[in-house]
Short mmCIF file of C-alpha atoms and ligand atoms in Angstrom, two decimals:
data_model
loop_
_atom_site.label_atom_id
_atom_site.label_comp_id
_atom_site.label_asym_id
_atom_site.label_seq_id
_atom_site.Cartn_x
_atom_site.Cartn_y
_atom_site.Cartn_z
CA MET A 172 195.89 119.58 52.73
CA LYS A 173 194.55 117.64 55.73
CA ILE A 174 195.45 118.45 59.31
CA THR A 175 194.59 116.47 62.45
CA PHE A 176 192.95 118.58 65.17
CA VAL A 177 193.21 116.90 68.57
CA THR A 178 190.22 118.10 70.60
CA GLY A 179 187.22 116.68 72.38
CA ASN A 180 185.13 119.72 71.44
CA SER A 181 183.17 119.26 68.20
CA HIS A 182 182.07 122.92 68.19
CA LYS A 183 185.71 123.92 67.82
CA VAL A 184 186.04 121.51 64.89
CA GLU A 185 182.98 122.99 63.16
CA GLU A 186 184.34 126.50 63.57
CA ALA A 187 187.88 125.57 62.50
CA THR A 188 186.41 123.88 59.43
CA ALA A 189 184.36 126.96 58.51
CA ILE A 190 187.47 129.13 58.86
CA CYS A 191 189.97 126.80 57.13
CA ALA A 192 187.97 125.09 54.35
CA PRO A 193 187.86 128.24 52.15
CA ARG A 194 191.67 128.33 52.49
CA GLY A 195 192.06 124.76 51.19
CA ILE A 196 192.66 123.09 54.58
CA THR A 197 190.62 120.06 55.69
CA ILE A 198 190.30 119.64 59.45
CA VAL A 199 190.08 116.06 60.78
CA GLN A 200 189.11 115.62 64.43
CA ASN A 201 190.93 113.19 66.71
CA ASP A 202 189.64 113.08 70.28
CA CYS A 203 192.49 111.02 71.78
CA GLY A 204 193.13 113.84 74.27
CA TYR A 205 196.38 115.26 75.65
CA PRO A 206 197.61 116.36 79.08
CA GLU A 207 196.58 119.95 79.83
CA LEU A 208 199.25 121.76 81.86
CA GLN A 209 197.97 123.84 84.79
CA GLU A 210 199.73 126.97 83.52
CA ASP A 211 198.82 130.64 83.61
CA ASP A 212 199.72 131.05 79.95
CA VAL A 213 197.42 129.32 77.45
CA ALA A 214 200.24 129.44 74.86
CA LEU A 215 202.29 127.07 77.05
CA VAL A 216 199.28 124.77 77.43
CA ALA A 217 198.79 124.63 73.65
CA ALA A 218 202.50 124.15 72.90
CA TYR A 219 202.89 121.33 75.39
CA GLY A 220 199.67 119.64 74.26
CA ALA A 221 200.65 119.84 70.58
CA ALA A 222 204.10 118.35 71.23
CA HIS A 223 202.63 115.54 73.29
CA ALA A 224 199.92 114.71 70.71
CA ALA A 225 202.39 114.83 67.78
CA ASP A 226 204.71 112.37 69.53
CA ARG A 227 201.86 110.07 70.44
CA LEU A 228 200.25 110.03 66.99
CA GLY A 229 203.53 110.20 65.06
CA SER A 230 202.20 112.88 62.73
CA ALA A 231 201.61 116.61 62.39
CA VAL A 232 198.80 117.84 64.64
CA ILE A 233 197.15 120.96 65.97
CA VAL A 234 195.48 121.55 69.31
CA GLU A 235 193.74 124.74 70.40
CA ASP A 236 193.41 126.21 73.88
CA THR A 237 191.10 129.08 74.80
CA GLY A 238 191.22 131.45 77.78
CA LEU A 239 188.64 134.02 78.89
CA TYR A 240 189.97 137.07 80.76
CA ILE A 241 187.45 139.29 82.54
CA ASP A 242 189.09 142.60 83.46
CA SER A 243 187.02 143.44 86.52
CA LEU A 244 187.69 139.95 87.91
CA ARG A 245 191.46 140.49 87.43
CA GLY A 246 191.62 138.12 84.49
CA PHE A 247 189.51 135.32 85.97
CA PRO A 248 188.86 132.62 84.75
CA GLY A 249 191.80 132.99 82.32
CA PRO A 250 193.37 129.61 81.49
CA TYR A 251 190.92 127.86 83.81
CA ALA A 252 187.94 128.69 81.57
CA ALA A 253 187.00 125.02 81.04
CA TYR A 254 186.99 124.20 84.76
CA VAL A 255 185.01 127.32 85.64
CA TYR A 256 182.50 126.68 82.85
CA ASP A 257 181.99 123.12 84.09
CA THR A 258 181.57 124.23 87.71
CA ILE A 259 179.80 127.61 88.02
CA GLY A 260 179.03 128.12 84.30
CA ASN A 261 177.53 131.24 82.77
CA PRO A 262 175.07 131.78 85.67
CA GLY A 263 178.01 131.78 88.08
CA ILE A 264 179.97 134.34 86.03
CA LEU A 265 176.89 136.58 85.77
CA ALA A 266 176.40 136.30 89.53
CA LEU A 267 180.03 137.26 90.22
CA MET A 268 179.52 140.33 88.03
CA ARG A 269 176.12 141.35 89.39
CA ASP A 270 177.41 144.64 90.85
CA ILE A 271 179.81 145.51 88.06
CA ASP A 272 178.62 148.29 85.76
CA ASP A 273 180.09 149.63 82.59
CA GLY A 274 181.61 152.87 83.71
CA VAL A 275 184.71 154.81 84.54
CA GLY A 276 187.67 153.72 86.63
CA GLY A 277 188.10 150.24 85.22
CA ASN A 278 184.96 149.02 86.94
CA ASP A 279 183.56 147.69 83.72
CA ARG A 280 182.45 144.51 82.03
CA SER A 281 185.19 144.26 79.41
CA ALA A 282 186.67 140.84 78.69
CA THR A 283 189.01 139.20 76.19
CA PHE A 284 188.97 135.77 74.60
CA ARG A 285 192.39 134.37 73.64
CA SER A 286 192.73 131.37 71.34
CA ILE A 287 196.07 129.66 70.79
CA VAL A 288 196.54 127.13 68.03
CA GLY A 289 199.51 124.87 68.79
CA TYR A 290 201.09 123.07 65.81
CA CYS A 291 203.68 120.32 66.08
CA GLU A 292 205.32 117.52 64.10
CA PRO A 293 207.31 114.72 65.76
CA GLY A 294 210.85 115.89 66.47
CA ILE A 295 210.30 119.64 66.06
CA GLU A 296 209.52 122.38 68.55
CA PRO A 297 205.83 123.34 68.69
CA ILE A 298 204.73 126.59 67.04
CA THR A 299 201.83 128.71 68.34
CA PHE A 300 199.42 131.13 66.64
CA GLU A 301 197.36 133.52 68.74
CA GLY A 302 194.06 135.27 68.12
CA ALA A 303 192.29 137.57 70.58
CA VAL A 304 189.07 139.52 70.64
CA THR A 305 187.88 142.04 73.22
CA GLY A 306 184.22 142.52 74.07
CA ARG A 307 182.15 142.68 77.23
CA ILE A 308 180.19 140.38 79.48
CA ALA A 309 176.45 140.83 78.90
CA TYR A 310 174.01 141.30 81.79
CA ALA A 311 172.19 138.08 80.84
CA GLY A 312 172.70 135.20 78.44
CA VAL A 313 171.39 135.89 74.92
CA GLY A 314 171.30 133.67 71.80
CA GLU A 315 171.07 130.01 70.92
CA GLY A 316 174.15 129.54 68.71
CA GLY A 317 177.77 128.78 69.46
CA PHE A 318 178.81 127.11 72.72
CA GLY A 319 180.39 127.71 76.11
CA TYR A 320 180.53 131.37 77.08
CA ASP A 321 179.09 132.59 73.76
CA PRO A 322 175.69 133.65 75.22
CA ILE A 323 177.35 136.06 77.68
CA PHE A 324 180.21 137.45 75.53
CA GLU A 325 179.19 140.34 73.32
CA ILE A 326 180.89 142.50 70.73
CA ASP A 327 179.25 145.83 69.88
CA GLY A 328 176.09 144.73 71.67
CA VAL A 329 175.71 141.35 69.92
CA THR A 330 176.58 138.13 71.74
CA LEU A 331 178.67 135.50 69.95
CA ALA A 332 175.72 133.13 70.45
CA SER A 333 173.51 135.51 68.40
CA MET A 334 175.91 135.99 65.48
CA GLY A 335 175.52 132.77 63.53
CA GLU A 336 178.24 132.36 60.90
CA GLU A 337 179.52 135.88 61.57
CA LYS A 338 181.27 134.52 64.70
CA ASN A 339 183.74 132.82 62.34
CA ASN A 340 184.74 136.19 60.86
CA VAL A 341 185.32 138.04 64.12
CA SER A 342 186.21 135.54 66.85
CA HIS A 343 189.47 134.80 68.65
CA ARG A 344 189.42 131.43 66.84
CA ALA A 345 188.91 133.10 63.44
CA LYS A 346 192.12 135.05 64.05
CA SER A 347 194.30 132.23 65.42
CA PHE A 348 193.29 129.80 62.66
CA ALA A 349 193.71 132.47 59.97
CA LYS A 350 197.30 133.00 61.19
CA PHE A 351 197.90 129.25 61.16
CA ALA A 352 196.47 128.96 57.62
CA ASP A 353 198.64 131.86 56.41
CA TRP A 354 201.71 130.14 57.86
CA LEU A 355 200.86 126.84 56.11
CA PHE A 356 200.34 128.76 52.89
CA GLY A 357 203.74 130.45 53.35
CA ARG A 358 205.37 127.02 53.67
CA GLY A 359 203.82 126.06 50.35
CA GLU A 360 201.66 123.37 51.92
CA VAL A 361 198.31 124.69 50.66
P1 ITT B 671 189.61 120.71 74.10
O1 ITT B 671 190.56 121.13 75.20
O2 ITT B 671 189.36 119.25 74.05
O3 ITT B 671 190.00 121.31 72.78
P2 ITT B 671 187.69 122.31 75.62
O4 ITT B 671 186.24 122.61 75.41
O5 ITT B 671 188.11 121.73 76.96
O6 ITT B 671 188.17 121.36 74.42
P3 ITT B 671 189.26 124.73 76.10
O7 ITT B 671 189.94 124.17 77.31
O8 ITT B 671 190.10 125.46 75.12
O9 ITT B 671 188.51 123.59 75.29
O10 ITT B 671 188.04 125.66 76.45
C1 ITT B 671 187.98 126.43 77.60
C2 ITT B 671 186.55 126.76 77.92
O11 ITT B 671 186.17 127.88 77.16
C3 ITT B 671 185.52 125.64 77.64
O12 ITT B 671 184.55 125.63 78.69
C4 ITT B 671 184.87 126.07 76.35
O13 ITT B 671 183.50 125.69 76.32
C5 ITT B 671 185.02 127.59 76.41
N1 ITT B 671 185.21 128.12 75.07
C6 ITT B 671 186.22 127.79 74.22
N2 ITT B 671 186.07 128.44 73.05
C7 ITT B 671 184.94 129.19 73.19
C8 ITT B 671 184.24 130.03 72.31
O14 ITT B 671 184.65 130.24 71.06
N3 ITT B 671 183.13 130.61 72.76
C9 ITT B 671 182.69 130.41 74.01
N4 ITT B 671 183.27 129.60 74.88
C10 ITT B 671 184.40 128.98 74.47
#
């Protein structure tokens, strides 16, 4: 089946396609945009965005919202990951974490990516699917692949930007889209 993915980020579309195509789902990008709530919970942002886009387009849609939660920065930038990336970027995050070592007492570089897929059809309540992955913030950017925070987010010593296709097996997005695909399959739509 085909599903419309409302996003302005073509990297997300490439990754969603790599994850969903083997499951019989074709992802079609629409970059018409949607209002992003200033909310602490990315699930609320995705649900609201999906409902708004479904009403506007008059069809079933998905949106996807990502948050990055750095433990030693008390969850910063969290749902504001896009704004922070566009302002201070990876160099700014690395600078904020200059004095933070991996070690005991919670003073470490651990971080979690959360991805929420929001699905909606006109006239129904939106449904959300979450995927999360925990890793750590590297001491410097490494790797040419991926996008956004990928060069500074590592899992078992390898940054997402260095993983190539493997990112689509282990990432937050791999998990949220796999849950969404399983749900579609359960409805008999694929
Ligand atoms: P849309 O809202 O149009 O889908 P966006 O890029 O604004 O696209 P988000 O608000 O979900 O998407 O993204 C929050 C930020 O996190 C943004 O700066 C992204 O570049 C970054 N980001 C999202 N997914 C990521 C990933 O898999 N790896 C690294 N950075 C990611």
